[in-house]
Coordinates of C-alpha atoms in Angstrom, one line a residue:
Chain A
X1346 CA 155.9 129.0 110.7
X1347 CA 156.2 125.2 111.4
X1348 CA 155.6 122.3 109.1
X1349 CA 152.7 121.6 110.9
X1350 CA 150.8 125.1 110.5
X1351 CA 152.3 125.2 107.1
X1352 CA 150.6 122.5 105.9
X1353 CA 147.4 123.0 107.6
X1354 CA 147.4 126.6 106.0
X1355 CA 148.0 124.7 102.7
X1356 CA 145.1 122.9 103.5
X1357 CA 142.8 125.9 104.0
X1358 CA 143.9 127.1 100.6
X1359 CA 143.4 124.4 98.4
X1360 CA 140.1 123.7 100.5
X1361 CA 138.8 127.2 99.9
X1362 CA 140.3 126.8 96.1
X1363 CA 138.2 123.8 95.8
X1364 CA 135.1 125.7 97.5
X1365 CA 135.9 128.4 94.9
X1366 CA 135.6 126.0 91.7
X1367 CA 132.3 124.9 92.9
X1368 CA 130.6 128.5 93.2
X1369 CA 130.1 127.9 97.1
X1370 CA 129.6 131.0 98.7
X1371 CA 132.1 130.7 102.0
X1372 CA 134.6 130.9 99.0
X1373 CA 134.0 134.3 98.8
X1374 CA 136.5 134.4 101.3
X1375 CA 140.1 135.6 99.4
X1376 CA 142.7 133.2 99.5
X1377 CA 145.9 134.9 100.9
X1378 CA 148.9 133.1 99.2
X1379 CA 152.2 134.6 98.6
X1380 CA 153.2 134.6 94.6
X1381 CA 156.0 132.1 96.0
X1382 CA 153.7 129.5 97.4
X1383 CA 151.2 130.2 94.5
X1384 CA 153.5 129.0 92.0
X1385 CA 154.3 126.4 94.5
X1386 CA 150.9 125.2 94.8
X1387 CA 150.4 125.3 90.8
X1388 CA 150.0 122.3 90.1
X1389 CA 147.4 121.3 92.9
X1390 CA 145.2 124.2 92.0
X1391 CA 145.6 122.1 88.2
X1392 CA 144.5 119.1 89.3
X1393 CA 141.3 120.6 91.1
X1394 CA 140.5 122.4 88.3
X1395 CA 140.9 119.0 86.1
X1396 CA 139.0 117.1 88.9
X1397 CA 135.9 119.9 88.5
X1398 CA 135.7 119.5 84.9
X1399 CA 136.4 115.8 85.0
X1400 CA 133.4 115.1 87.6
X1401 CA 130.3 116.8 86.2
X1402 CA 127.3 115.6 88.2
X1403 CA 125.7 112.8 86.4
X1404 CA 121.5 113.2 86.1
X1405 CA 119.7 109.7 86.2
X1406 CA 117.0 109.0 83.3
X1407 CA 113.8 110.8 84.2
X1408 CA 112.1 107.0 83.7
X1409 CA 113.8 105.9 86.9
X1410 CA 113.6 108.2 89.2
X1411 CA 109.9 108.5 87.9
X1412 CA 109.3 104.5 89.0
X1413 CA 111.7 104.4 91.8
X1414 CA 109.2 107.5 93.3
X1415 CA 106.2 105.8 92.5
X1416 CA 107.5 102.2 93.8
X1417 CA 108.9 104.3 97.7
X1418 CA 105.6 105.5 97.7
X1419 CA 103.4 102.2 97.8
X1420 CA 106.2 100.7 99.5
X1421 CA 105.9 103.9 102.5
X1422 CA 102.0 103.7 102.1
X1423 CA 102.2 99.9 103.0
X1424 CA 104.6 100.6 105.5
X1425 CA 102.8 103.1 107.6
X1426 CA 99.7 101.2 107.1
X1427 CA 101.3 98.0 108.7
X1428 CA 103.0 99.8 111.4
X1429 CA 99.6 101.8 112.6
X1430 CA 97.5 97.8 112.9
X1431 CA 100.6 96.2 114.4
X1432 CA 100.2 99.2 117.2
X1433 CA 96.8 99.1 117.0
X1434 CA 97.3 95.3 117.9
X1435 CA 99.8 96.4 120.4
X1436 CA 97.4 98.3 122.5
X1437 CA 94.2 96.0 122.3
X1438 CA 96.5 93.4 123.2
X1439 CA 98.1 95.2 126.4
X1440 CA 94.2 96.6 127.6
X1441 CA 93.3 92.3 127.6
X1442 CA 95.9 91.7 129.1
X1443 CA 95.5 94.7 131.2
X1444 CA 91.6 93.8 132.0
X1445 CA 92.1 89.9 132.5
X1446 CA 95.1 90.7 135.0
X1447 CA 92.5 92.6 136.6
X1448 CA 89.6 90.6 136.9
X1449 CA 91.9 88.0 137.8
X1450 CA 93.1 89.9 141.2
X1451 CA 89.4 91.4 141.7
X1452 CA 87.9 86.9 141.6
X1453 CA 91.6 86.4 143.6
X1454 CA 90.8 89.4 146.5
X1455 CA 87.0 87.5 146.4
X1456 CA 88.1 84.1 146.6
X1457 CA 90.9 85.2 149.4
X1458 CA 88.2 87.1 151.7
X1459 CA 85.6 84.0 151.4
X1460 CA 88.0 81.9 152.6
X1461 CA 89.4 84.1 155.4
X1462 CA 85.3 84.3 156.6
X1463 CA 85.1 80.6 156.2
X1464 CA 88.3 79.6 158.2
X1465 CA 87.6 82.1 161.1
X1466 CA 83.5 80.7 160.8
X1467 CA 85.2 77.6 160.8
X1468 CA 87.4 78.2 163.8
X1469 CA 85.0 79.8 166.4
X1470 CA 82.2 76.9 165.6
X1471 CA 85.2 74.4 167.1
Chain B
X477 CA 107.9 129.9 98.5
X478 CA 110.6 128.6 100.9
X479 CA 111.2 124.2 101.0
X480 CA 110.1 122.9 103.9
X481 CA 112.9 121.6 105.7
X482 CA 114.4 118.1 106.1
X483 CA 114.0 118.0 109.6
X484 CA 110.4 119.1 109.0
X485 CA 109.6 117.0 106.1
X486 CA 111.3 113.9 108.2
X487 CA 108.7 114.7 111.1
X488 CA 106.1 114.5 108.8
X489 CA 107.1 111.3 106.7
X490 CA 106.6 109.7 110.2
X491 CA 102.8 109.8 109.6
X492 CA 102.6 110.8 106.0
X493 CA 104.3 108.7 103.2
X494 CA 103.9 112.0 100.6
X495 CA 106.4 113.8 102.8
X496 CA 109.2 110.5 102.0
X497 CA 108.8 110.7 98.8
X498 CA 108.9 114.1 99.3
X499 CA 112.6 113.6 100.4
X500 CA 113.7 111.5 97.2
X501 CA 113.1 113.7 95.3
X502 CA 115.2 116.2 96.7
X503 CA 118.5 113.6 97.0
X504 CA 117.9 111.2 94.3
X505 CA 119.9 113.3 92.1
X506 CA 123.1 113.3 94.5
X507 CA 123.4 109.9 95.6
X508 CA 122.7 108.6 91.5
X509 CA 125.6 110.9 90.7
X510 CA 127.6 109.7 93.9
X511 CA 126.7 105.9 93.1
X512 CA 127.5 106.2 89.8
X513 CA 131.0 107.9 90.1
X514 CA 131.8 104.8 92.8
X515 CA 130.3 102.0 90.3
X516 CA 131.2 103.6 86.5
X517 CA 127.7 102.0 85.0
X518 CA 124.2 103.2 85.0
X519 CA 122.8 99.8 85.7
X520 CA 124.3 99.0 88.9
X521 CA 124.2 102.9 89.7
X522 CA 120.2 102.5 89.7
X523 CA 120.3 99.3 91.3
X524 CA 121.9 100.7 94.4
X525 CA 120.2 104.1 94.5
X526 CA 117.3 101.9 94.3
X527 CA 118.3 99.6 97.1
X528 CA 119.7 102.6 99.0
X529 CA 116.5 104.1 99.3
X530 CA 114.2 101.1 100.3
X531 CA 116.7 100.4 103.1
X532 CA 116.2 104.1 104.0
X533 CA 112.4 103.5 104.1
X534 CA 112.3 100.1 105.5
X535 CA 114.8 101.9 109.0
X536 CA 112.7 105.2 109.0
X537 CA 110.5 104.4 111.9
X538 CA 114.2 104.3 113.6
X539 CA 116.1 107.4 112.2
X540 CA 116.3 110.0 114.8
X541 CA 116.7 113.5 113.3
X542 CA 119.5 114.6 115.5
X543 CA 119.8 118.1 113.0
X544 CA 122.1 116.3 110.6
X545 CA 121.3 116.7 107.0
X546 CA 119.1 113.7 105.6
X547 CA 121.1 113.2 102.5
X548 CA 124.1 112.5 105.2
X549 CA 122.0 109.4 106.1
X550 CA 121.2 108.6 102.6
X551 CA 125.3 109.0 101.3
X552 CA 126.1 106.7 104.7
X553 CA 123.7 104.1 103.3
X554 CA 124.6 104.5 99.8
X555 CA 128.3 104.2 101.0
X556 CA 127.8 100.4 102.9
X557 CA 125.8 99.8 99.3
X558 CA 128.6 100.1 97.3
X559 CA 131.1 99.2 99.6
X560 CA 129.5 95.2 99.4
X561 CA 129.5 95.9 95.7
X562 CA 132.9 96.0 95.6
X563 CA 133.3 93.1 97.8
X564 CA 131.0 91.5 95.7
X565 CA 132.3 91.9 92.7
X566 CA 136.1 91.5 93.8
X567 CA 135.0 87.9 94.9
X568 CA 134.0 87.5 91.7
X569 CA 135.6 89.1 88.4
X570 CA 137.3 92.7 87.5
X571 CA 134.6 94.6 85.6
X572 CA 136.8 97.7 83.6
X573 CA 135.8 101.1 83.8
X574 CA 132.4 102.0 82.0
X575 CA 132.7 104.8 79.8
X576 CA 129.6 105.8 79.5
X577 CA 130.3 109.1 80.0
X578 CA 133.0 109.4 77.5
X579 CA 131.5 107.1 75.2
X580 CA 131.6 107.5 71.7
X581 CA 133.6 110.1 72.0
X582 CA 136.3 108.8 70.0
X583 CA 134.7 107.9 67.2
X584 CA 132.6 111.1 66.5
X585 CA 134.4 113.6 68.2
X586 CA 137.3 116.3 66.6
X587 CA 140.9 114.8 68.1
X588 CA 140.9 117.7 70.4
X589 CA 138.1 116.8 72.4
X590 CA 138.8 113.0 72.0
X591 CA 142.3 113.9 73.6
X592 CA 140.7 115.9 76.4
X593 CA 138.1 113.4 77.2
X594 CA 141.3 110.6 77.1
X595 CA 142.7 113.0 79.7
X596 CA 139.4 112.9 81.8
X597 CA 139.5 109.0 81.6
X598 CA 142.7 109.2 83.1
X599 CA 141.9 111.1 85.4
X600 CA 138.7 109.2 86.7
X601 CA 140.8 105.7 86.5
X602 CA 143.3 107.5 88.9
X603 CA 140.9 108.6 91.1
X604 CA 139.1 105.1 91.0
X605 CA 142.0 103.6 92.2
X606 CA 142.3 105.9 95.4
X607 CA 141.6 104.4 99.0
X608 CA 137.4 104.6 99.3
X609 CA 137.7 107.3 101.7
X610 CA 139.7 109.5 99.1
X611 CA 137.4 108.8 96.1
X612 CA 134.2 109.3 98.9
X613 CA 135.6 112.9 99.0
X614 CA 136.3 113.9 95.7
X615 CA 133.2 112.8 94.8
X616 CA 131.1 114.5 97.5
X617 CA 133.0 118.0 96.6
X618 CA 133.2 117.9 93.0
X619 CA 130.1 116.0 91.8
X620 CA 127.3 117.1 94.8
X621 CA 129.3 119.9 95.0
X622 CA 129.0 119.9 98.9
X623 CA 131.1 121.6 101.4
X624 CA 133.2 120.8 104.0
X625 CA 131.0 120.7 107.1
X626 CA 128.8 118.6 105.0
X627 CA 131.1 116.1 103.9
X628 CA 132.4 115.7 107.3
X629 CA 128.8 115.5 109.1
X630 CA 128.6 112.5 106.0
X631 CA 132.1 111.0 106.7
X632 CA 131.7 111.5 110.3
X633 CA 135.2 113.9 110.4
X634 CA 135.6 117.4 111.3
X635 CA 136.1 120.2 109.0
X636 CA 139.5 120.1 109.7
X637 CA 140.6 116.7 108.9
X638 CA 138.3 117.0 106.0
X639 CA 140.3 119.9 104.4
X640 CA 143.6 118.1 105.3
X641 CA 142.2 114.7 104.2
X642 CA 141.5 116.6 100.9
X643 CA 144.9 117.5 100.5
X644 CA 146.9 114.5 101.0
X645 CA 144.5 113.1 98.2
X646 CA 145.4 115.7 95.8
X647 CA 149.1 115.2 96.8
X648 CA 148.6 111.6 96.4
X649 CA 146.6 112.2 92.7
X650 CA 149.1 114.0 91.8
X651 CA 151.9 111.5 92.6
X652 CA 149.7 109.0 90.7
X653 CA 149.6 110.4 87.8
X654 CA 153.1 111.0 87.7
X655 CA 153.5 107.5 87.9
X656 CA 155.1 107.6 91.7
X657 CA 154.2 105.4 94.5
X658 CA 150.9 106.0 95.1
X659 CA 150.9 103.6 97.4
X660 CA 153.4 104.7 99.6
X661 CA 151.8 107.8 100.2
X662 CA 148.6 106.5 101.3
X663 CA 150.6 104.1 104.5
X664 CA 152.7 107.5 105.5
X665 CA 148.9 109.1 105.7
X666 CA 147.7 105.7 108.0
X667 CA 150.9 106.7 110.4
X668 CA 149.4 110.1 110.7

């Protein structure tokens, strides 16, 4: 076995050991190591065990969770209302601009036709 | 009743603020644990957790669900918050590790327990001296008890890279605890 594959194998074993320590389902796969490897890895297994013991989840204060949750819910409601209002505003604005453009093009077309007719009748008179 | 999936909650939260509250309820404890271990005190942890969720909410309308767990998004925000916090703090002063978890032990507990807590304190202090990504990995693994795939999604690495980093972290931590040249081993890793 090469040094690279050795290291990869050690990483796999240590990862499986860590998963077993935290009780993850994927850790059910067996940690296959020889006795010699187990002896070599023993200090790292032990260190991982100490880490697991020392790093317990820490619970936030219930009052903090509750008050932050309430604040966030209020902010979320305001944010959603503001977004909806803004979307409505953008929609109304776009519709207004669209209508103005349509009216302007109709007026422009009328002016164009009228001026053309006038020009034609003026040419006939001459 | 089966809990609503993250994806379903995210889709609903775009229209319904209550759904965001459910996402908050689902992850606030994990994010709190993570931030607590990165800052070492409850006051700053509360402040940074609040800022994390406010930022997540602020940018939520632009959040695109690509199948990764929502927690990965929150952890990344929390990670950036903590990094900024450390940067600001290093500019001002060095505050010693808050031993809230260990407080009172020395005075009130039997000697054996106090000794054990001392050893834990030494270990946690050594963890604090690890580079950021290694601290993050250990917290996500042992405190938040995530799988390597989940940790990979949060840290933007493959599962294999996480396993390898975990291996190197244990080796470096052991060297650090034994008083060996811990910095040398980080440099060595950086070259790989």
